[in-house]
Coordinates of C-alpha atoms and ligand atoms in Angstrom, one line a residue:
M1 CA 3.3 11.3 -13.7
R2 CA 4.0 13.8 -10.9
M3 CA 4.6 12.2 -7.5
R4 CA 4.5 14.3 -4.3
P5 CA 7.7 14.4 -2.1
F6 CA 8.2 11.2 -0.2
K7 CA 7.8 12.6 3.3
L8 CA 9.4 9.6 5.2
E9 CA 12.4 9.4 2.9
R10 CA 12.9 13.1 3.0
F11 CA 12.8 12.9 6.8
F12 CA 15.4 10.1 6.8
A13 CA 17.5 12.0 4.3
A14 CA 17.6 15.0 6.6
H15 CA 18.1 13.2 9.9
E16 CA 18.9 9.5 9.7
F17 CA 22.7 9.8 9.5
N18 CA 23.4 12.9 11.7
V19 CA 21.8 11.8 15.0
R20 CA 23.2 9.7 17.8
H21 CA 20.2 7.3 18.1
T22 CA 17.5 6.4 15.6
L23 CA 14.3 5.2 17.3
C24 CA 12.1 5.3 14.1
S25 CA 13.7 3.0 11.6
S26 CA 11.6 0.1 10.2
D27 CA 14.4 -2.3 9.6
C28 CA 16.3 -4.4 12.2
E29 CA 20.0 -4.1 13.1
P30 CA 21.8 -5.0 9.8
L31 CA 24.3 -7.8 9.3
S32 CA 27.9 -7.0 8.4
Q33 CA 29.2 -8.4 5.2
A34 CA 31.5 -10.7 7.2
E35 CA 28.5 -12.0 9.2
L36 CA 26.6 -12.7 6.0
L37 CA 29.5 -14.5 4.4
E38 CA 29.9 -16.6 7.5
M39 CA 26.5 -18.1 6.6
A40 CA 27.6 -19.1 3.1
D41 CA 27.9 -22.7 2.1
D42 CA 30.7 -23.7 -0.3
D43 CA 28.5 -23.2 -3.4
S44 CA 27.5 -19.7 -2.4
M45 CA 31.2 -18.8 -1.5
E46 CA 32.2 -20.0 -4.9
L47 CA 29.5 -17.8 -6.5
W48 CA 30.6 -14.9 -4.4
D49 CA 34.3 -15.3 -5.1
N50 CA 33.7 -15.6 -8.9
L51 CA 31.0 -12.9 -9.1
K52 CA 31.4 -10.8 -12.2
L53 CA 30.0 -7.2 -11.6
G54 CA 28.5 -7.1 -15.1
Y55 CA 24.8 -6.9 -16.1
T56 CA 22.6 -9.8 -15.3
E57 CA 19.2 -10.9 -16.7
S58 CA 16.6 -8.1 -16.5
L59 CA 14.3 -10.1 -14.2
G60 CA 17.3 -11.1 -12.1
A61 CA 19.9 -13.9 -12.1
P62 CA 18.2 -17.2 -12.8
H63 CA 19.8 -19.1 -9.9
L64 CA 18.6 -16.2 -7.5
R65 CA 15.1 -16.4 -8.9
E66 CA 15.1 -20.1 -8.4
E67 CA 16.2 -19.6 -4.7
I68 CA 13.4 -17.0 -4.3
A69 CA 10.7 -19.2 -5.9
G70 CA 11.8 -21.9 -3.5
L71 CA 10.5 -19.8 -0.6
Y72 CA 7.0 -20.1 -1.9
A73 CA 4.7 -23.2 -2.2
D74 CA 3.8 -22.7 -5.8
V75 CA 5.7 -19.8 -7.5
D76 CA 7.6 -20.4 -10.7
P77 CA 11.0 -18.7 -11.1
A78 CA 9.5 -17.1 -14.2
E79 CA 7.0 -15.3 -11.9
V80 CA 9.8 -13.7 -9.8
L81 CA 11.2 -10.2 -10.4
V82 CA 14.3 -9.3 -8.5
C83 CA 13.9 -5.6 -7.6
S84 CA 14.0 -3.1 -4.7
P85 CA 10.6 -3.2 -2.9
V86 CA 9.8 0.4 -3.9
E87 CA 10.7 -0.4 -7.6
G88 CA 8.3 -3.4 -7.3
I89 CA 5.5 -1.2 -6.1
F90 CA 6.1 1.2 -9.0
V91 CA 6.4 -1.6 -11.6
A92 CA 3.3 -3.6 -10.4
M93 CA 1.1 -0.5 -10.2
N94 CA 2.1 0.7 -13.6
A95 CA 1.4 -2.7 -15.0
I96 CA -2.0 -3.2 -13.3
L97 CA -3.5 0.3 -13.1
E98 CA -4.8 2.9 -15.5
K99 CA -6.1 6.5 -15.0
G100 CA -9.5 6.5 -13.3
D101 CA -9.2 3.0 -11.8
H102 CA -10.6 2.5 -8.2
V103 CA -7.9 1.4 -5.7
I104 CA -8.4 0.6 -2.1
C105 CA -5.2 1.2 0.0
G106 CA -4.6 0.4 3.6
F107 CA -3.7 3.5 5.7
P108 CA -1.5 4.5 7.5
D109 CA 1.0 3.2 5.0
Y110 CA 4.4 3.5 3.4
Q111 CA 3.6 6.5 1.2
A112 CA 4.7 4.9 -2.2
L113 CA 1.7 2.4 -1.8
D114 CA -0.9 5.1 -2.3
E115 CA 1.3 7.8 -4.0
V116 CA 2.1 5.7 -7.1
A117 CA -1.5 4.8 -7.7
R118 CA -2.6 8.5 -7.1
A119 CA 0.1 9.7 -9.5
I120 CA -1.2 7.3 -12.2
G121 CA -4.5 9.1 -11.8
C122 CA -6.4 6.5 -9.9
E123 CA -9.2 7.1 -7.4
V124 CA -7.4 6.0 -4.2
E125 CA -9.8 5.1 -1.3
R126 CA -8.1 4.9 2.1
W127 CA -8.9 1.8 4.2
T128 CA -8.0 3.4 7.6
A129 CA -6.8 1.1 10.4
D130 CA -8.8 1.3 13.7
E131 CA -6.5 2.5 16.4
G132 CA -9.0 1.5 19.0
Q133 CA -8.8 -2.1 17.8
G134 CA -5.0 -2.1 17.8
W135 CA -4.8 -0.7 14.3
R136 CA -7.0 -3.4 12.9
F137 CA -8.0 -3.3 9.2
D138 CA -11.6 -4.3 9.5
P139 CA -12.7 -6.7 6.7
A140 CA -16.3 -5.4 7.2
W141 CA -15.1 -2.0 5.9
L142 CA -13.7 -3.7 2.8
Q143 CA -17.0 -5.6 2.3
K144 CA -18.9 -2.2 2.3
H145 CA -16.4 -0.3 0.1
I146 CA -15.2 -2.8 -2.5
R147 CA -16.9 -2.2 -5.9
P148 CA -17.2 -4.3 -9.0
D149 CA -14.8 -1.9 -10.7
T150 CA -12.3 -1.9 -7.9
K151 CA -9.0 -2.7 -9.7
L152 CA -6.6 -3.1 -6.9
I153 CA -6.5 -3.7 -3.1
V154 CA -3.2 -2.7 -1.4
V155 CA -2.4 -4.4 1.9
N156 CA 0.9 -4.3 3.8
F157 CA 1.2 -6.9 6.6
P158 CA 2.8 -6.8 9.1
N159 CA 1.8 -3.2 8.5
N160 CA 4.4 -0.4 8.4
P161 CA 4.1 1.8 10.5
T162 CA 1.6 0.2 12.9
G163 CA 3.0 -3.3 13.0
F164 CA -0.5 -4.7 12.8
L165 CA -0.8 -8.3 11.5
P166 CA -4.3 -9.6 10.8
C167 CA -5.5 -12.9 12.3
L168 CA -6.0 -15.7 9.8
E169 CA -9.8 -15.3 9.9
D170 CA -9.5 -11.6 9.1
F171 CA -7.0 -12.3 6.3
E172 CA -9.2 -14.9 4.8
R173 CA -12.2 -12.5 4.9
I174 CA -10.0 -9.9 3.1
V175 CA -9.1 -12.5 0.5
Y176 CA -12.8 -13.5 0.2
W177 CA -14.0 -9.9 -0.3
R178 CA -11.1 -9.3 -2.7
A179 CA -12.1 -12.3 -4.7
S180 CA -15.4 -10.6 -5.3
A181 CA -13.7 -7.8 -7.3
A182 CA -10.0 -6.9 -7.5
P183 CA -6.5 -8.5 -7.7
T184 CA -4.4 -8.0 -4.7
C185 CA -1.1 -6.3 -4.5
S186 CA 0.5 -7.1 -1.1
P187 CA 3.8 -5.3 -0.7
T188 CA 4.9 -6.9 2.5
R189 CA 8.4 -5.9 2.9
C190 CA 8.6 -6.6 6.6
T191 CA 8.7 -10.2 7.3
G192 CA 9.0 -12.4 4.3
T193 CA 7.9 -15.5 6.0
S194 CA 4.6 -14.1 7.2
S195 CA 4.2 -12.3 3.9
S196 CA 4.8 -15.5 2.0
R197 CA 2.4 -17.3 4.3
M198 CA -0.1 -14.5 3.8
A199 CA 0.6 -14.3 0.0
R200 CA -0.1 -18.1 -0.1
G201 CA -3.6 -17.3 1.2
C202 CA -4.1 -15.1 -1.8
R203 CA -5.8 -16.7 -4.8
P204 CA -4.4 -15.2 -8.0
P205 CA -4.1 -12.7 -9.3
A206 CA -1.9 -11.5 -6.5
T207 CA 1.4 -9.8 -6.3
S208 CA 3.6 -9.9 -3.2
T209 CA 6.6 -7.7 -2.8
T210 CA 9.3 -8.6 -0.2
G211 CA 12.4 -6.8 0.9
R212 CA 15.4 -7.9 2.9
S213 CA 15.6 -5.0 5.3
A214 CA 13.3 -6.1 8.1
Y215 CA 13.6 -9.9 8.5
M216 CA 16.9 -10.5 6.7
G217 CA 18.9 -7.7 8.2
C218 CA 20.5 -6.7 4.9
P219 CA 18.3 -4.0 3.3
R220 CA 20.4 -2.3 0.6
R221 CA 17.2 -1.5 -1.4
S222 CA 17.0 -5.2 -2.5
G223 CA 14.1 -7.6 -2.6
W224 CA 11.8 -9.3 -5.0
Q225 CA 8.3 -9.5 -6.3
G226 CA 6.3 -12.6 -7.0
S227 CA 3.2 -12.4 -9.1
G228 CA 1.0 -15.6 -8.9
S229 CA -0.8 -16.2 -12.2
A230 CA -1.1 -19.8 -11.1
G231 CA -1.5 -20.8 -7.4
W232 CA 0.9 -19.5 -4.7
Ligands
PLP301 C1 5.7 -1.5 3.0 C2 7.1 -1.1 2.5 N1 7.3 -1.3 1.2 C3 8.5 -1.0 0.6 C4 9.5 -0.4 1.4 C5 10.8 -0.1 0.7 O1 11.8 -1.1 1.1 P1 13.3 -0.8 1.1 O2 13.6 0.3 2.0 O3 13.9 -2.1 1.4 O4 13.6 -0.3 -0.4 C6 9.3 -0.1 2.7 C7 10.4 0.5 3.5 O5 10.2 0.8 4.7 C8 8.0 -0.5 3.3 O6 7.8 -0.3 4.6

């Protein structure tokens, strides 16, 4: 599997930490550790003070997965994987996809979303947002291009880099057309709440990847992935 250079990350590697102002980051102003700990209740402070820096369960610490599952209407802690969002994309696509599979991926996007599928050897078809409609992903396009052998539809809402968020009617039409063929993988790192609400609209099988950088203000390459085999 050969992946092409990750243009955005190479750009950040070159510039992000040697400029006075960054006007192109996708995360919000991060919290300080002190600010985060100020929010802790007694139980969390005890967990923090007694934290052993050893290995934990491979899917993530059980109490953390319970907390994450609690963010969703119907996700079992066993369906939660604690991972960085980009790891989640890699793991989900390698679990779901095989060489030659047809994948529909929203574009523009966070490069990993189409690059991992492409590197697996999939036929990746771009679902290009309509700038004239405020970067709308038109469900009618999906209706025309989804195939019985479409293996995966990749959506990212709110969309990075456009910020586009579909109205509920559009999202339900996406879910409807998706149901006619493929499972959904919805890495929505930006705002967990909206993503979990959107993920809830997805009938299984669906996978939703969430990160802590945009709506929690504490990125550090951390997040989780929920894969609904049952209802969301
Ligand atoms: C859609 C999407 N998924 C995953 C990621 C990676 O998240 P993180 O930087 O928290 O590892 C990003 C980062 O911008 C993203 O926009």
